[in-house]
Amino acid sequence: MKNAASSPGAVAVARPRRARWSNPLLVLGDAALVLLLAGGGWLWHANRVPKVDIPAFDEPTPNGYADLVKAWERMVRRGHVEAAIGSGERQTDQFGHVLTPAERAALVAENAPALAAAREALKLPIQVPPARSIDLTYPEFARFRTLSRLMCLEGRVLEERGEKGAAAAAYLDAMQMGNALMGRSFLLSRLVGIACEAIGRNSLLPLADRLTADEARETARRLEGQMAARAPFAETFEAEKWYMQQALLQEFRKSSLYAFALSMHRDRAEAGAILEANGEGRAPALCLAARAAALMGTFTLTKAGVMKANADYMDRMIAQAGKPYPEAIRPVREEPTDAINRVFLPGVTQTVYKEVDARAQNALLLAKLALHAWQAEHRGNLPETLGELVTAGYLKAVPTDPFAADHGAPLRYRRGDAAGRYTLYSVGPDGKDDFVLGASYF
């Protein structure tokens, strides 16, 4: 018997095919495949490391930076020096022993070779090597602060011998070293320079009124020269920009965007815990929810986007750096909002105030020195305006107030009713001439 389907006249009936979308399992499988491909494509795109050309380091020849490090290496009894520049007579060594003037003089004499080496280094151009890795710690920065304290200890010994002009010169050396560390350097180096400068300035300030007219004139002349040679803050932001770009490149080449974001938040929490243990702050909680939030916040980011946002922000800071203080801090309110830059950038914005405050303190000290020299040569009388100090040759220019909204505005100065009394001040961070003086202003 023949098969009916092959019989003449038989008609083949086609069965209807079920649509693929009518099978839920197949639909879910297709959707999962699409999502997997799309997610993989996005992960590849998000984690693609961009190409960035980092400028080469233009090092001066010779560079006094290495000589400064060697000067610290020649120091002896460093712990004693660190502890021996306390205020007043309570100057002690590291064991709590109150140093006598003779012991302080002996400590300085033992460190004469280190002092000489540091001063020779300051005669050379000094360029801090650029930061090109997030892992670098720069231990020499703490050593520079020790060197500045040694210079101030020498100044204290000279004061005790009655050599006040030489003491002022020693304090200015500490300020000069701080100034030298600021040139074309990144933010950490700038902050160290500001700290060294403050160590010298705080020692010089109480001595200013006890100098002779000639000593005050010479001290003012040298301080004014240091202020004029101060590196523009824009150079620091430029160096910091390339440090951040290089650091981001380094980390992005090692880990994914999401792993890096989590590690940064973890490091931030650990740093906060250290501050909290030292009584300097409160540690942020890094619970599971915080980790999840940090991870979720990176899902829409790309490595190229994070680096571009970082570079664009630093470019705004560079452009604003030379403007009056209210304008210079304006980009602070426009920080990138992504999870990585929020952790990476806070130190940048805080440094603007520290820089401007240091410049204000220097300007106030300069005016104070010139006013003292004027008084010493005018029987205790004072000039009507700070401009008279320039006319009479005590200063090359009237010290300006870096906090003032009006760029180039002078410090506020008013003669008092009593003979020899005056008020000298900066308007401060709020820019208001309201006579509400903070502790940092005369």
Short mmCIF file of C-alpha atoms in Angstrom, two decimals, residues 7-438:
data_model
loop_
_atom_site.label_atom_id
_atom_site.label_comp_id
_atom_site.label_asym_id
_atom_site.label_seq_id
_atom_site.Cartn_x
_atom_site.Cartn_y
_atom_site.Cartn_z
CA SER A 7 -0.64 9.46 -3.70
CA PRO A 8 -1.63 11.31 -6.82
CA GLY A 9 -4.10 14.03 -6.00
CA ALA A 10 -3.13 14.28 -2.31
CA VAL A 11 -2.84 17.87 -0.95
CA ALA A 12 -0.10 18.80 1.67
CA VAL A 13 -1.46 20.88 4.52
CA ALA A 14 1.13 23.30 6.15
CA ARG A 15 0.95 23.60 9.89
CA PRO A 16 0.98 27.21 11.15
CA ARG A 17 4.32 28.20 12.91
CA ARG A 18 4.08 29.78 16.32
CA ALA A 19 5.55 33.31 16.55
CA ARG A 20 8.80 33.54 18.58
CA TRP A 21 7.39 36.31 20.73
CA SER A 22 4.54 34.08 21.84
CA ASN A 23 7.01 31.93 23.79
CA PRO A 24 7.84 33.73 27.06
CA LEU A 25 11.03 31.79 27.60
CA LEU A 26 12.37 32.70 24.18
CA VAL A 27 11.44 36.35 24.68
CA LEU A 28 13.20 36.45 28.03
CA GLY A 29 16.23 34.80 26.51
CA ASP A 30 16.38 37.30 23.66
CA ALA A 31 15.97 40.23 26.08
CA ALA A 32 18.70 38.87 28.31
CA LEU A 33 21.02 38.49 25.31
CA VAL A 34 20.34 42.05 24.17
CA LEU A 35 20.89 43.40 27.68
CA LEU A 36 24.06 41.37 28.02
CA LEU A 37 25.44 42.67 24.74
CA ALA A 38 24.39 46.24 25.50
CA GLY A 39 25.78 46.05 29.04
CA GLY A 40 29.02 44.57 27.84
CA GLY A 41 29.30 47.28 25.20
CA TRP A 42 28.65 49.98 27.76
CA LEU A 43 31.15 48.50 30.21
CA TRP A 44 33.77 48.45 27.46
CA HIS A 45 32.96 52.04 26.54
CA ALA A 46 32.82 53.23 30.17
CA ASN A 47 36.13 51.58 31.10
CA ARG A 48 38.04 52.57 27.97
CA VAL A 49 41.08 54.57 29.13
CA PRO A 50 41.40 57.82 27.16
CA LYS A 51 44.67 59.04 25.72
CA VAL A 52 46.04 62.12 27.51
CA ASP A 53 49.33 63.83 26.73
CA ILE A 54 50.97 64.76 30.05
CA PRO A 55 53.50 67.61 29.70
CA ALA A 56 57.14 66.75 30.36
CA PHE A 57 58.85 68.05 33.49
CA ASP A 58 61.08 71.02 32.70
CA GLU A 59 63.67 70.84 35.49
CA PRO A 60 66.08 73.76 36.03
CA THR A 61 69.79 73.02 35.99
CA PRO A 62 71.03 73.12 38.66
CA ASN A 63 67.98 72.42 40.84
CA GLY A 64 68.32 73.39 44.50
CA TYR A 65 65.55 71.01 45.54
CA ALA A 66 67.86 68.04 46.04
CA ASP A 67 70.29 70.27 47.94
CA LEU A 68 67.50 71.23 50.37
CA VAL A 69 66.86 67.55 51.02
CA LYS A 70 70.59 67.02 51.64
CA ALA A 71 70.61 69.98 54.04
CA TRP A 72 68.00 68.22 56.16
CA GLU A 73 70.07 65.03 56.07
CA ARG A 74 72.95 66.99 57.64
CA MET A 75 70.80 68.01 60.59
CA VAL A 76 71.56 66.47 63.98
CA ARG A 77 69.25 66.04 66.98
CA ARG A 78 66.26 66.73 64.79
CA GLY A 79 63.77 65.78 67.48
CA HIS A 80 65.27 68.40 69.79
CA VAL A 81 65.00 71.04 67.06
CA GLU A 82 61.34 70.16 66.41
CA ALA A 83 60.45 70.66 70.05
CA ALA A 84 62.78 73.53 70.88
CA ILE A 85 60.93 76.39 69.18
CA GLY A 86 58.02 76.67 71.60
CA SER A 87 56.69 80.09 72.49
CA GLY A 88 58.15 82.21 75.24
CA GLU A 89 60.61 80.64 77.66
CA ARG A 90 58.96 77.22 77.58
CA GLN A 91 61.24 75.88 74.88
CA THR A 92 61.87 72.21 75.62
CA ASP A 93 63.61 69.28 74.04
CA GLN A 94 61.82 66.06 73.10
CA PHE A 95 62.09 64.82 76.67
CA GLY A 96 60.37 67.85 78.18
CA HIS A 97 63.56 69.46 79.47
CA VAL A 98 63.38 73.25 79.32
CA LEU A 99 66.28 74.41 77.18
CA THR A 100 68.46 77.18 78.50
CA PRO A 101 69.76 79.89 76.14
CA ALA A 102 73.16 78.18 76.19
CA GLU A 103 71.62 74.82 75.23
CA ARG A 104 69.66 76.40 72.41
CA ALA A 105 72.82 78.08 71.14
CA ALA A 106 74.68 74.74 71.29
CA LEU A 107 71.90 73.02 69.34
CA VAL A 108 72.11 75.68 66.64
CA ALA A 109 75.92 75.48 66.54
CA GLU A 110 75.75 71.71 66.01
CA ASN A 111 73.48 72.31 63.03
CA ALA A 112 75.58 75.06 61.45
CA PRO A 113 76.54 72.82 58.48
CA ALA A 114 72.87 72.06 57.77
CA LEU A 115 71.96 75.75 57.95
CA ALA A 116 74.80 76.68 55.61
CA ALA A 117 73.78 73.97 53.14
CA ALA A 118 70.15 75.11 53.19
CA ARG A 119 71.12 78.71 52.48
CA GLU A 120 73.35 77.65 49.61
CA ALA A 121 70.41 75.70 48.17
CA LEU A 122 68.20 78.78 48.40
CA LYS A 123 70.60 80.62 46.11
CA LEU A 124 69.69 78.20 43.29
CA PRO A 125 66.46 77.86 41.30
CA ILE A 126 64.24 75.39 43.12
CA GLN A 127 61.66 73.22 41.36
CA VAL A 128 59.70 70.54 43.17
CA PRO A 129 59.55 67.36 41.03
CA PRO A 130 56.03 66.95 39.67
CA ALA A 131 53.62 64.49 41.26
CA ARG A 132 52.91 61.83 38.68
CA SER A 133 51.56 59.04 40.89
CA ILE A 134 48.87 58.83 43.53
CA ASP A 135 51.15 56.50 45.52
CA LEU A 136 53.96 59.03 46.09
CA THR A 137 54.18 60.27 49.70
CA TYR A 138 56.94 62.95 49.55
CA PRO A 139 58.42 62.42 53.04
CA GLU A 140 60.84 65.28 52.41
CA PHE A 141 57.98 67.77 52.78
CA ALA A 142 57.89 67.18 56.54
CA ARG A 143 61.68 67.59 56.55
CA PHE A 144 61.40 71.04 55.01
CA ARG A 145 59.22 72.14 57.91
CA THR A 146 61.93 70.88 60.26
CA LEU A 147 64.49 72.95 58.35
CA SER A 148 62.33 76.06 58.67
CA ARG A 149 62.04 75.44 62.42
CA LEU A 150 65.82 75.16 62.64
CA MET A 151 66.15 78.55 60.96
CA CYS A 152 63.68 80.01 63.43
CA LEU A 153 65.53 78.43 66.37
CA GLU A 154 68.67 80.13 65.08
CA GLY A 155 66.73 83.39 64.95
CA ARG A 156 65.64 82.92 68.56
CA VAL A 157 69.27 82.42 69.62
CA LEU A 158 70.29 85.56 67.73
CA GLU A 159 67.50 87.50 69.45
CA GLU A 160 68.80 86.37 72.83
CA ARG A 161 72.22 87.70 71.86
CA GLY A 162 70.71 91.07 70.94
CA GLU A 163 71.32 90.57 67.20
CA LYS A 164 67.78 91.42 66.16
CA GLY A 165 68.55 92.29 62.55
CA ALA A 166 70.29 88.93 62.04
CA ALA A 167 67.37 87.20 63.77
CA ALA A 168 64.93 88.83 61.34
CA ALA A 169 67.09 87.62 58.46
CA ALA A 170 66.93 84.04 59.81
CA TYR A 171 63.14 84.21 60.02
CA LEU A 172 63.04 85.55 56.47
CA ASP A 173 65.17 82.61 55.35
CA ALA A 174 62.45 80.27 56.62
CA MET A 175 59.87 82.31 54.71
CA GLN A 176 62.05 82.27 51.59
CA MET A 177 62.31 78.48 51.70
CA GLY A 178 58.53 78.26 51.87
CA ASN A 179 58.24 80.65 48.95
CA ALA A 180 60.70 78.60 46.91
CA LEU A 181 58.63 75.43 47.34
CA MET A 182 55.61 77.10 45.73
CA GLY A 183 56.97 77.66 42.22
CA ARG A 184 55.19 75.61 39.53
CA SER A 185 54.40 72.98 42.14
CA PHE A 186 51.29 70.95 42.88
CA LEU A 187 48.93 71.67 45.77
CA LEU A 188 50.60 69.60 48.47
CA SER A 189 53.91 71.32 47.83
CA ARG A 190 52.15 74.70 47.89
CA LEU A 191 50.63 73.90 51.26
CA VAL A 192 54.01 72.86 52.64
CA GLY A 193 55.47 76.12 51.34
CA ILE A 194 52.68 78.09 53.01
CA ALA A 195 53.37 76.22 56.27
CA CYS A 196 57.12 76.93 56.16
CA GLU A 197 56.39 80.55 55.35
CA ALA A 198 54.01 80.79 58.32
CA ILE A 199 56.65 79.33 60.67
CA GLY A 200 59.03 82.12 59.72
CA ARG A 201 56.36 84.83 59.67
CA ASN A 202 55.00 83.92 63.10
CA SER A 203 58.50 84.22 64.54
CA LEU A 204 59.19 87.54 62.79
CA LEU A 205 55.91 89.21 63.71
CA PRO A 206 56.61 89.80 67.45
CA LEU A 207 60.11 91.01 66.60
CA ALA A 208 58.99 93.66 64.11
CA ASP A 209 58.38 96.39 66.70
CA ARG A 210 61.79 95.86 68.33
CA LEU A 211 63.92 96.38 65.23
CA THR A 212 65.84 99.57 64.58
CA ALA A 213 64.72 101.78 61.70
CA ASP A 214 67.47 100.43 59.44
CA GLU A 215 66.73 96.83 60.39
CA ALA A 216 63.02 97.31 59.78
CA ARG A 217 63.73 98.94 56.40
CA GLU A 218 66.01 96.07 55.33
CA THR A 219 63.57 93.44 56.54
CA ALA A 220 60.71 95.15 54.69
CA ARG A 221 62.82 95.44 51.54
CA ARG A 222 63.62 91.75 51.53
CA LEU A 223 60.07 90.68 52.41
CA GLU A 224 58.67 92.83 49.62
CA GLY A 225 61.05 91.12 47.20
CA GLN A 226 59.88 87.69 48.32
CA MET A 227 56.26 88.69 47.88
CA ALA A 228 56.94 89.95 44.36
CA ALA A 229 58.70 86.67 43.48
CA ARG A 230 55.84 84.50 44.75
CA ALA A 231 54.73 82.09 42.04
CA PRO A 232 51.21 82.77 40.70
CA PHE A 233 48.63 80.42 42.10
CA ALA A 234 47.58 79.54 38.56
CA GLU A 235 50.89 77.66 38.18
CA THR A 236 49.97 75.49 41.16
CA PHE A 237 46.56 74.69 39.70
CA GLU A 238 48.22 73.87 36.38
CA ALA A 239 50.61 71.44 38.07
CA GLU A 240 47.76 69.96 40.13
CA LYS A 241 45.67 69.46 37.01
CA TRP A 242 48.34 67.29 35.40
CA TYR A 243 48.94 65.43 38.64
CA MET A 244 45.25 64.54 38.82
CA GLN A 245 45.14 63.54 35.17
CA GLN A 246 48.19 61.31 35.56
CA ALA A 247 46.87 59.83 38.82
CA LEU A 248 43.51 59.04 37.23
CA LEU A 249 45.21 57.44 34.24
CA GLN A 250 47.35 55.34 36.56
CA GLU A 251 44.37 54.09 38.54
CA PHE A 252 42.10 53.60 35.53
CA ARG A 253 44.71 51.40 33.87
CA LYS A 254 44.80 49.16 36.94
CA SER A 255 41.13 48.82 37.85
CA SER A 256 37.62 49.32 36.61
CA LEU A 257 35.73 52.54 37.10
CA TYR A 258 33.50 50.97 39.71
CA ALA A 259 36.29 49.30 41.69
CA PHE A 260 38.20 52.58 41.78
CA ALA A 261 35.14 54.48 43.04
CA LEU A 262 34.65 52.01 45.87
CA SER A 263 38.34 52.09 46.84
CA MET A 264 38.29 55.90 46.97
CA HIS A 265 35.27 55.92 49.26
CA ARG A 266 36.89 53.29 51.45
CA ASP A 267 40.12 55.31 51.68
CA ARG A 268 38.11 58.40 52.52
CA ALA A 269 36.38 56.57 55.35
CA GLU A 270 39.71 55.27 56.69
CA ALA A 271 41.17 58.80 56.60
CA GLY A 272 38.09 60.07 58.42
CA ALA A 273 38.55 57.39 61.07
CA ILE A 274 42.11 58.59 61.67
CA LEU A 275 40.91 62.17 62.01
CA GLU A 276 38.20 61.08 64.41
CA ALA A 277 40.71 59.13 66.51
CA ASN A 278 42.85 62.28 66.72
CA GLY A 279 39.87 64.42 67.65
CA GLU A 280 40.01 66.33 64.35
CA GLY A 281 36.80 65.23 62.69
CA ARG A 282 34.14 62.58 62.35
CA ALA A 283 34.52 59.43 60.32
CA PRO A 284 31.88 58.89 57.62
CA ALA A 285 30.07 55.57 57.87
CA LEU A 286 30.86 53.15 55.04
CA CYS A 287 28.01 50.72 55.45
CA LEU A 288 26.65 48.46 52.74
CA ALA A 289 24.19 51.15 51.68
CA ALA A 290 27.03 53.65 51.27
CA ARG A 291 29.00 51.19 49.16
CA ALA A 292 25.94 50.49 47.04
CA ALA A 293 25.27 54.20 46.58
CA ALA A 294 28.87 54.78 45.49
CA LEU A 295 28.62 51.94 42.98
CA MET A 296 25.22 53.02 41.63
CA GLY A 297 26.50 56.54 41.14
CA THR A 298 29.15 55.32 38.71
CA PHE A 299 26.84 53.41 36.35
CA THR A 300 26.34 56.43 34.10
CA LEU A 301 30.01 57.47 34.14
CA THR A 302 32.87 56.79 31.80
CA LYS A 303 36.57 57.05 32.52
CA ALA A 304 36.92 59.59 29.73
CA GLY A 305 34.00 61.60 31.13
CA VAL A 306 35.45 61.64 34.65
CA MET A 307 38.83 62.83 33.38
CA LYS A 308 37.28 65.50 31.16
CA ALA A 309 35.13 66.83 34.03
CA ASN A 310 38.24 66.94 36.21
CA ALA A 311 40.31 68.75 33.57
CA ASP A 312 37.52 71.22 32.76
CA TYR A 313 37.10 72.09 36.44
CA MET A 314 40.84 72.63 36.91
CA ASP A 315 40.91 74.82 33.79
CA ARG A 316 38.23 77.01 35.37
CA MET A 317 40.28 77.23 38.56
CA ILE A 318 43.38 78.19 36.55
CA ALA A 319 41.48 80.93 34.72
CA GLN A 320 40.05 82.31 37.96
CA ALA A 321 43.21 82.03 40.07
CA GLY A 322 44.48 85.54 39.37
CA LYS A 323 41.16 87.28 39.95
CA PRO A 324 39.91 88.92 43.16
CA TYR A 325 39.05 86.47 45.94
CA PRO A 326 35.26 86.47 45.45
CA GLU A 327 35.76 85.59 41.77
CA ALA A 328 38.61 83.16 42.43
CA ILE A 329 36.40 80.93 44.56
CA ARG A 330 33.43 81.07 42.17
CA PRO A 331 34.28 77.77 40.42
CA VAL A 332 34.17 76.10 43.84
CA ARG A 333 30.39 76.20 43.54
CA GLU A 334 30.60 74.40 40.17
CA GLU A 335 32.47 71.27 41.18
CA PRO A 336 31.83 68.06 39.23
CA THR A 337 29.16 65.98 40.92
CA ASP A 338 30.29 62.49 39.97
CA ALA A 339 31.23 60.06 42.73
CA ILE A 340 34.95 60.07 41.90
CA ASN A 341 35.60 63.79 41.50
CA ARG A 342 33.59 64.54 44.63
CA VAL A 343 36.26 62.69 46.58
CA PHE A 344 39.19 63.75 44.40
CA LEU A 345 38.67 67.52 44.38
CA PRO A 346 37.82 68.93 47.85
CA GLY A 347 41.45 69.74 48.68
CA VAL A 348 41.67 71.96 45.60
CA THR A 349 38.96 74.36 46.69
CA GLN A 350 40.14 74.64 50.28
CA THR A 351 43.60 75.76 49.23
CA VAL A 352 42.32 78.98 47.64
CA TYR A 353 41.53 80.44 51.06
CA LYS A 354 44.86 79.30 52.55
CA GLU A 355 46.80 80.92 49.73
CA VAL A 356 44.94 84.23 49.91
CA ASP A 357 45.13 84.28 53.70
CA ALA A 358 48.91 83.76 53.58
CA ARG A 359 49.28 86.63 51.12
CA ALA A 360 47.16 88.85 53.36
CA GLN A 361 49.33 88.00 56.38
CA ASN A 362 52.47 88.83 54.43
CA ALA A 363 51.03 92.15 53.30
CA LEU A 364 50.06 93.06 56.86
CA LEU A 365 53.53 92.18 58.15
CA LEU A 366 55.16 94.21 55.38
CA ALA A 367 53.07 97.28 56.19
CA LYS A 368 53.78 96.83 59.90
CA LEU A 369 57.54 96.78 59.29
CA ALA A 370 57.40 99.90 57.11
CA LEU A 371 55.21 101.75 59.64
CA HIS A 372 57.63 100.85 62.43
CA ALA A 373 60.58 102.17 60.42
CA TRP A 374 58.65 105.41 59.74
CA GLN A 375 57.83 105.85 63.42
CA ALA A 376 61.43 105.23 64.45
CA GLU A 377 62.59 107.99 62.11
CA HIS A 378 59.73 110.42 62.80
CA ARG A 379 59.73 110.57 66.61
CA GLY A 380 56.89 108.12 66.95
CA ASN A 381 54.57 109.88 64.51
CA LEU A 382 52.67 108.01 61.80
CA PRO A 383 52.00 108.76 58.12
CA GLU A 384 48.55 109.90 57.07
CA THR A 385 48.28 107.15 54.47
CA LEU A 386 50.20 104.07 53.43
CA GLY A 387 50.98 105.86 50.19
CA GLU A 388 53.42 108.10 52.09
CA LEU A 389 55.51 105.02 52.84
CA VAL A 390 56.05 104.63 49.11
CA THR A 391 56.79 108.30 48.52
CA ALA A 392 59.37 108.28 51.30
CA GLY A 393 61.05 105.13 49.98
CA TYR A 394 60.07 102.68 52.70
CA LEU A 395 58.15 100.54 50.21
CA LYS A 396 58.03 100.16 46.44
CA ALA A 397 54.23 99.88 46.40
CA VAL A 398 51.34 100.04 48.86
CA PRO A 399 50.56 96.51 50.11
CA THR A 400 47.32 95.31 48.59
CA ASP A 401 44.53 93.35 50.24
CA PRO A 402 44.11 90.02 48.41
CA PHE A 403 40.68 89.50 50.02
CA ALA A 404 39.26 92.73 48.61
CA ALA A 405 36.70 92.46 45.82
CA ASP A 406 38.31 95.49 44.16
CA HIS A 407 41.47 94.03 42.62
CA GLY A 408 44.55 95.89 43.85
CA ALA A 409 42.76 97.68 46.70
CA PRO A 410 45.16 98.57 49.53
CA LEU A 411 45.08 97.27 53.08
CA ARG A 412 42.85 99.28 55.43
CA TYR A 413 44.88 101.71 57.53
CA ARG A 414 43.77 104.35 59.98
CA ARG A 415 45.75 106.44 62.42
CA GLY A 416 44.54 106.25 66.00
CA ASP A 417 43.73 109.14 68.32
CA ALA A 418 46.64 108.32 70.62
CA ALA A 419 50.18 108.96 69.47
CA GLY A 420 51.77 105.96 67.80
CA ARG A 421 48.52 103.96 67.60
CA TYR A 422 47.01 102.75 64.35
CA THR A 423 44.63 100.19 62.91
CA LEU A 424 45.83 98.01 60.05
CA TYR A 425 43.69 95.20 58.70
CA SER A 426 42.39 93.17 55.81
CA VAL A 427 38.69 92.99 55.01
CA GLY A 428 38.91 89.21 55.34
CA PRO A 429 37.15 86.44 53.42
CA ASP A 430 33.72 88.10 53.43
CA GLY A 431 35.16 91.15 51.64
CA LYS A 432 33.29 93.57 53.90
CA ASP A 433 34.98 96.54 55.52
CA ASP A 434 32.87 96.16 58.66
CA PHE A 435 35.66 96.43 61.26
CA VAL A 436 34.87 92.95 62.57
CA LEU A 437 38.42 91.69 62.81
CA GLY A 438 39.24 88.01 62.95
#
